[in-house]
CSV table of C-alpha atoms in Angstrom, one decimal:
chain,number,residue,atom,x,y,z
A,144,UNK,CA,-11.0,-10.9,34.4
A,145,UNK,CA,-8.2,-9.0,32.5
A,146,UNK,CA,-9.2,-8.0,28.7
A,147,UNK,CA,-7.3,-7.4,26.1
A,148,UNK,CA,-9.2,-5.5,23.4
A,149,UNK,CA,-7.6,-6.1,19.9
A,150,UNK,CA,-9.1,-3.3,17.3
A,151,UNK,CA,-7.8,-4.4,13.7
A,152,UNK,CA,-8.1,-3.5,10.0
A,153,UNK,CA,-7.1,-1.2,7.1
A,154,UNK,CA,-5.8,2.0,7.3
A,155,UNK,CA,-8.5,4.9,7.8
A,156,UNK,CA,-11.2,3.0,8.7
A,157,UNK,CA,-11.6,4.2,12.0
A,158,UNK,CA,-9.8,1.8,14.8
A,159,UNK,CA,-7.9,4.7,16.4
A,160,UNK,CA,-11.2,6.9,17.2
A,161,UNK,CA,-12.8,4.0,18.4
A,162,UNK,CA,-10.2,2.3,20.4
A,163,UNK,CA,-9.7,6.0,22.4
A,164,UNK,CA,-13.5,6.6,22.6
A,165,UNK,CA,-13.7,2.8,24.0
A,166,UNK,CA,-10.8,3.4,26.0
A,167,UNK,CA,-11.0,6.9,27.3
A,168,UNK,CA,-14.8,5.8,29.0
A,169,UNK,CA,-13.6,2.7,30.7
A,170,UNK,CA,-9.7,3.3,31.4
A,171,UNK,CA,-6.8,0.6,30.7
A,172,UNK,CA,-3.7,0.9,28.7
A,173,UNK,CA,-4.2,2.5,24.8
A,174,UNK,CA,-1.4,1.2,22.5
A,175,UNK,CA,-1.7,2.4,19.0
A,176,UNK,CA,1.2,0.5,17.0
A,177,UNK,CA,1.8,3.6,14.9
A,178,UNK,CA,2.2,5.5,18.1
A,179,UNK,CA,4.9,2.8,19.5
A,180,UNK,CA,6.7,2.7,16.6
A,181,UNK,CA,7.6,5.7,15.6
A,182,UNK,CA,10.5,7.0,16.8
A,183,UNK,CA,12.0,3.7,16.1
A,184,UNK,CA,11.1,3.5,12.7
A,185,UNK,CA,11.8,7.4,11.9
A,186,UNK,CA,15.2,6.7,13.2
A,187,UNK,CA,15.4,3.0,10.9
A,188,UNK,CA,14.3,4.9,7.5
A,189,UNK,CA,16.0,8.1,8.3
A,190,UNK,CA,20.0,6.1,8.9
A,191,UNK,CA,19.1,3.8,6.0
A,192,UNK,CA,18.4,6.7,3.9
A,193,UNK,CA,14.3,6.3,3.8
A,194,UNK,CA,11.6,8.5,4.0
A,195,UNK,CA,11.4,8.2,7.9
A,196,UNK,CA,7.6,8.8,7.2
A,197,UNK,CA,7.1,5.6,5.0
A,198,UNK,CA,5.2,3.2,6.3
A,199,UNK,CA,4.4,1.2,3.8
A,200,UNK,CA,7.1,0.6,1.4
A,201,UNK,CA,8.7,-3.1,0.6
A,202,UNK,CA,11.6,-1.3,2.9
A,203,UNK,CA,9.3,-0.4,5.3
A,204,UNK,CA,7.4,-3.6,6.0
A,205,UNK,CA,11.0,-5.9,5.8
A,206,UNK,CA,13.0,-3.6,8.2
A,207,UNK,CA,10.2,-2.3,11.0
A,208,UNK,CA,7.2,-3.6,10.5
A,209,UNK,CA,7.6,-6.6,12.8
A,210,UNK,CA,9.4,-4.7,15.1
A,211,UNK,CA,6.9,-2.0,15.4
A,212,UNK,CA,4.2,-5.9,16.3
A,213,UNK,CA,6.5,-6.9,18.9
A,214,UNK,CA,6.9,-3.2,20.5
A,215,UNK,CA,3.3,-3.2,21.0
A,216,UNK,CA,2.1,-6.4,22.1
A,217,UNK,CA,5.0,-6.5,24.5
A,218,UNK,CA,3.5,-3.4,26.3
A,219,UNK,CA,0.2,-5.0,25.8
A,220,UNK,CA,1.1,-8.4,27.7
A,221,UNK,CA,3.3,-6.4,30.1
A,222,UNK,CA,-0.2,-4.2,31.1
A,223,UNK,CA,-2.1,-7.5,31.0
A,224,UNK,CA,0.5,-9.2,33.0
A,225,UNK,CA,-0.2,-6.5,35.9
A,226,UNK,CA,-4.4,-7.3,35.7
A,227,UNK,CA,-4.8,-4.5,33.6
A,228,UNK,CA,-7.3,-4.3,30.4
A,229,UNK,CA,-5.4,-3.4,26.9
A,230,UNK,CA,-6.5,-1.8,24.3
A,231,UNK,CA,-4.7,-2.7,20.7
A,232,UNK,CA,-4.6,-0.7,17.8
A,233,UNK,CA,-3.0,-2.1,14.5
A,234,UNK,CA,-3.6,-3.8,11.0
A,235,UNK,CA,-2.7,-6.7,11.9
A,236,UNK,CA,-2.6,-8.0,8.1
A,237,UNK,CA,-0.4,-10.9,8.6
A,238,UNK,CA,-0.8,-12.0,12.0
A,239,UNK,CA,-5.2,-12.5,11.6
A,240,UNK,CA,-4.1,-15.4,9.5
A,241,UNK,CA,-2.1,-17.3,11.8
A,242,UNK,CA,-4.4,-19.6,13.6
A,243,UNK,CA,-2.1,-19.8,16.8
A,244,UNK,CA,-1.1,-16.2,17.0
A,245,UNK,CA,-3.3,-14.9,20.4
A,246,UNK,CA,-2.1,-18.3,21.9
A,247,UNK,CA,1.7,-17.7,21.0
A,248,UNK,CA,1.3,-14.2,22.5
A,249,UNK,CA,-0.5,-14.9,25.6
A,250,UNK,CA,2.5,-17.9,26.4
A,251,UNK,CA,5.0,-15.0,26.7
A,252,UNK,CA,3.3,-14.0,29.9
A,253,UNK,CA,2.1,-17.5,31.2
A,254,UNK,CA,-1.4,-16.6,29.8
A,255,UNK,CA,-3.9,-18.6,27.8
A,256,UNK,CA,-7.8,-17.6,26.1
A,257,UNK,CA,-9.2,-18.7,29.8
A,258,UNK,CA,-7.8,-16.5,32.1
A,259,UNK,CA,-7.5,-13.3,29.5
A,260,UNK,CA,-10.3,-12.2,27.8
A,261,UNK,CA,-10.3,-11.6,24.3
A,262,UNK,CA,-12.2,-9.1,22.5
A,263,UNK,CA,-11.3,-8.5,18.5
A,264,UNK,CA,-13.1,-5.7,16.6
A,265,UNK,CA,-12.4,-5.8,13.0
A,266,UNK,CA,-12.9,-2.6,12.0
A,267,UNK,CA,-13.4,-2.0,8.0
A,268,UNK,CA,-15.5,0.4,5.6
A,269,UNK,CA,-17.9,-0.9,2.7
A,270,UNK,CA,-16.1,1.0,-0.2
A,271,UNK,CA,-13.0,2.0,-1.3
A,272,UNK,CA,-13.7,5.4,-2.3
A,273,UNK,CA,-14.6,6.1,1.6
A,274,UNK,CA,-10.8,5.2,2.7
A,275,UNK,CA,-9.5,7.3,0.4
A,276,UNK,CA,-11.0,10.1,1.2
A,277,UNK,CA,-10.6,9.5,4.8
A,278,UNK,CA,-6.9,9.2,4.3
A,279,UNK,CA,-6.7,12.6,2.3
A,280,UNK,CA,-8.8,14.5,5.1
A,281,UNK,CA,-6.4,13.2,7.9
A,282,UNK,CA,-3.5,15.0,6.2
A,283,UNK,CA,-1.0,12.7,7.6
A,284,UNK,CA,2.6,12.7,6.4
A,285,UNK,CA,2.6,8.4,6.9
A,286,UNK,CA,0.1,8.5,4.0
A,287,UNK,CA,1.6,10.2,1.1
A,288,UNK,CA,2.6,6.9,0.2
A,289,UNK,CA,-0.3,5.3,-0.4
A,290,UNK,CA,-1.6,8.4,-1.8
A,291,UNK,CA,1.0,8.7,-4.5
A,292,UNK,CA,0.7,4.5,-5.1
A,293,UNK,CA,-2.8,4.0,-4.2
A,294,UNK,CA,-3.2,1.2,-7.3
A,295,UNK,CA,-0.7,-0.7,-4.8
A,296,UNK,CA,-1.8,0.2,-1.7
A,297,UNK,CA,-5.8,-0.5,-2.6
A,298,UNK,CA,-5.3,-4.2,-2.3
A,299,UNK,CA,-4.4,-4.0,1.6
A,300,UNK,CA,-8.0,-2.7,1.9
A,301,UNK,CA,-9.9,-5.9,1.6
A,302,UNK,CA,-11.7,-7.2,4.7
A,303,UNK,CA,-9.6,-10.4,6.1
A,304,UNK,CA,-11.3,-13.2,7.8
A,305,UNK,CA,-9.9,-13.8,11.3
A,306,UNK,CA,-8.0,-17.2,11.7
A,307,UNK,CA,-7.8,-17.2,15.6
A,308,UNK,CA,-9.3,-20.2,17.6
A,309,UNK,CA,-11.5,-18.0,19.3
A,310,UNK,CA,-15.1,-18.6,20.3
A,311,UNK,CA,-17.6,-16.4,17.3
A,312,UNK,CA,-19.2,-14.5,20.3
A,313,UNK,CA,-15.2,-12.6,20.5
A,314,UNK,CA,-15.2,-11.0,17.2
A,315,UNK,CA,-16.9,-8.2,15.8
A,316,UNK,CA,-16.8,-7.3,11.8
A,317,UNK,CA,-18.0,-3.6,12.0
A,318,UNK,CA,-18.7,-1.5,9.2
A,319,UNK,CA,-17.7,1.9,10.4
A,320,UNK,CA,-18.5,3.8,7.1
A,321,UNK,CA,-20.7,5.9,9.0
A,322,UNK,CA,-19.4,8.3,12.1
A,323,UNK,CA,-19.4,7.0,15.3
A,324,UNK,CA,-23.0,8.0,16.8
A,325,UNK,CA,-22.9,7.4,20.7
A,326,UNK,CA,-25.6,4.8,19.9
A,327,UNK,CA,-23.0,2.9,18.1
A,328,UNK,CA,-20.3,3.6,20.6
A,329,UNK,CA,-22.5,1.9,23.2
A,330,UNK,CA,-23.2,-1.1,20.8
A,331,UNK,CA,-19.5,-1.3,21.2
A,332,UNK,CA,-19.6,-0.9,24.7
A,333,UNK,CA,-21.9,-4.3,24.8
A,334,UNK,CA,-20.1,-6.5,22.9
A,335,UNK,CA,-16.5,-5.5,25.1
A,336,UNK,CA,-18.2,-5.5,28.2
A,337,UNK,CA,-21.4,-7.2,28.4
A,338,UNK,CA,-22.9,-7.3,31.6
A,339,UNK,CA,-20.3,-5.2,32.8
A,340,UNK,CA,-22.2,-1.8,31.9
């Protein structure tokens, strides 16, 4: 059965390593949100006068954010669509609290929860310190903003609850304060693919 792998939480907690680690060992499409979205919202910010590397502004989040969403899951559904697994990369802040959202998505395909299978890691770190200094080591220009206005940015970091109507045995909370040992990689590798390994 298709899979669509769904690897969600704060920024620097990890969701991009682990997504290409998961990813780059068992194939399927890799769509990192960030990646998608980019030229598209560099091009937004830059003709409205932005910092095309801000990507977390009020300006930001009214004028590309859901654009840079509905990039990404349409190349997800269109990969599903041709019975091939996805793997998702993205905050997915908003969207984890709408209870209908996988169902919504999957109808823009003819899909439903029983012929796709879901897999959600929610991927988060146990203190706050940890993200920051994650986010300063990866030097990336997208961050200076929640560098320079981290007292607004902090409250993004909390770990979400999952709304989805999808069965317990589906999502994963993992705590990736600690690197990515290939012990835990294969823990991964159990809960995506089960019998499959």
């Amino acid at each position: 059965m298709r899979k669509l792998v769904l690897i969600l939480g704060p920024a620097g907690a990890g969701k991009t390593t682990m997504a290409k680690a998961l990813a780059s060992k068992h194939g399927g499409a890799f769509l990192d949100m960030d990646t998608l979205l980019r030229p598209a919202a560099e091009a937004i910010m830059t003709l409205a006068g932005q910092d095309p590397s801000d990507r977390d502004s009020p300006f930001y989040k009214t004028h590309c954010r859901d654009l840079g969403y509905r990039i990404t899951m349409d190349a997800a559904l269109e990969n599903i669509g041709l019975g091939l697994d996805a793997y998702v990369v993205g905050p997915f802040t908003k969207e984890i609290a709408e209870a209908k959202w996988v169902e919504t998505e999957l109808s823009r395909i003819g899909a439903t929860v029983h012929d796709v299978e879901l897999k959600v890691i929610y991927v988060y770190l146990s203190e706050e310190q940890v993200y920051r200094q994650r986010i300063q080591e990866r030097g990336l220009p997208i961050d200076h903003w929640k560098l320079n206005n981290w007292d607004d940015f902090r409250h993004s970091l909390i770990r979400r609850e999952i709304k989805w109507h999808l069965d317990a045995s589906s999502i994963l909370y993992w705590d990736n304060s600690e690197m990515l040992s290939s012990e835990k990689l294969q823990m991964l590798e159990r809960f995506v693919y089960g019998e499959r390994l």
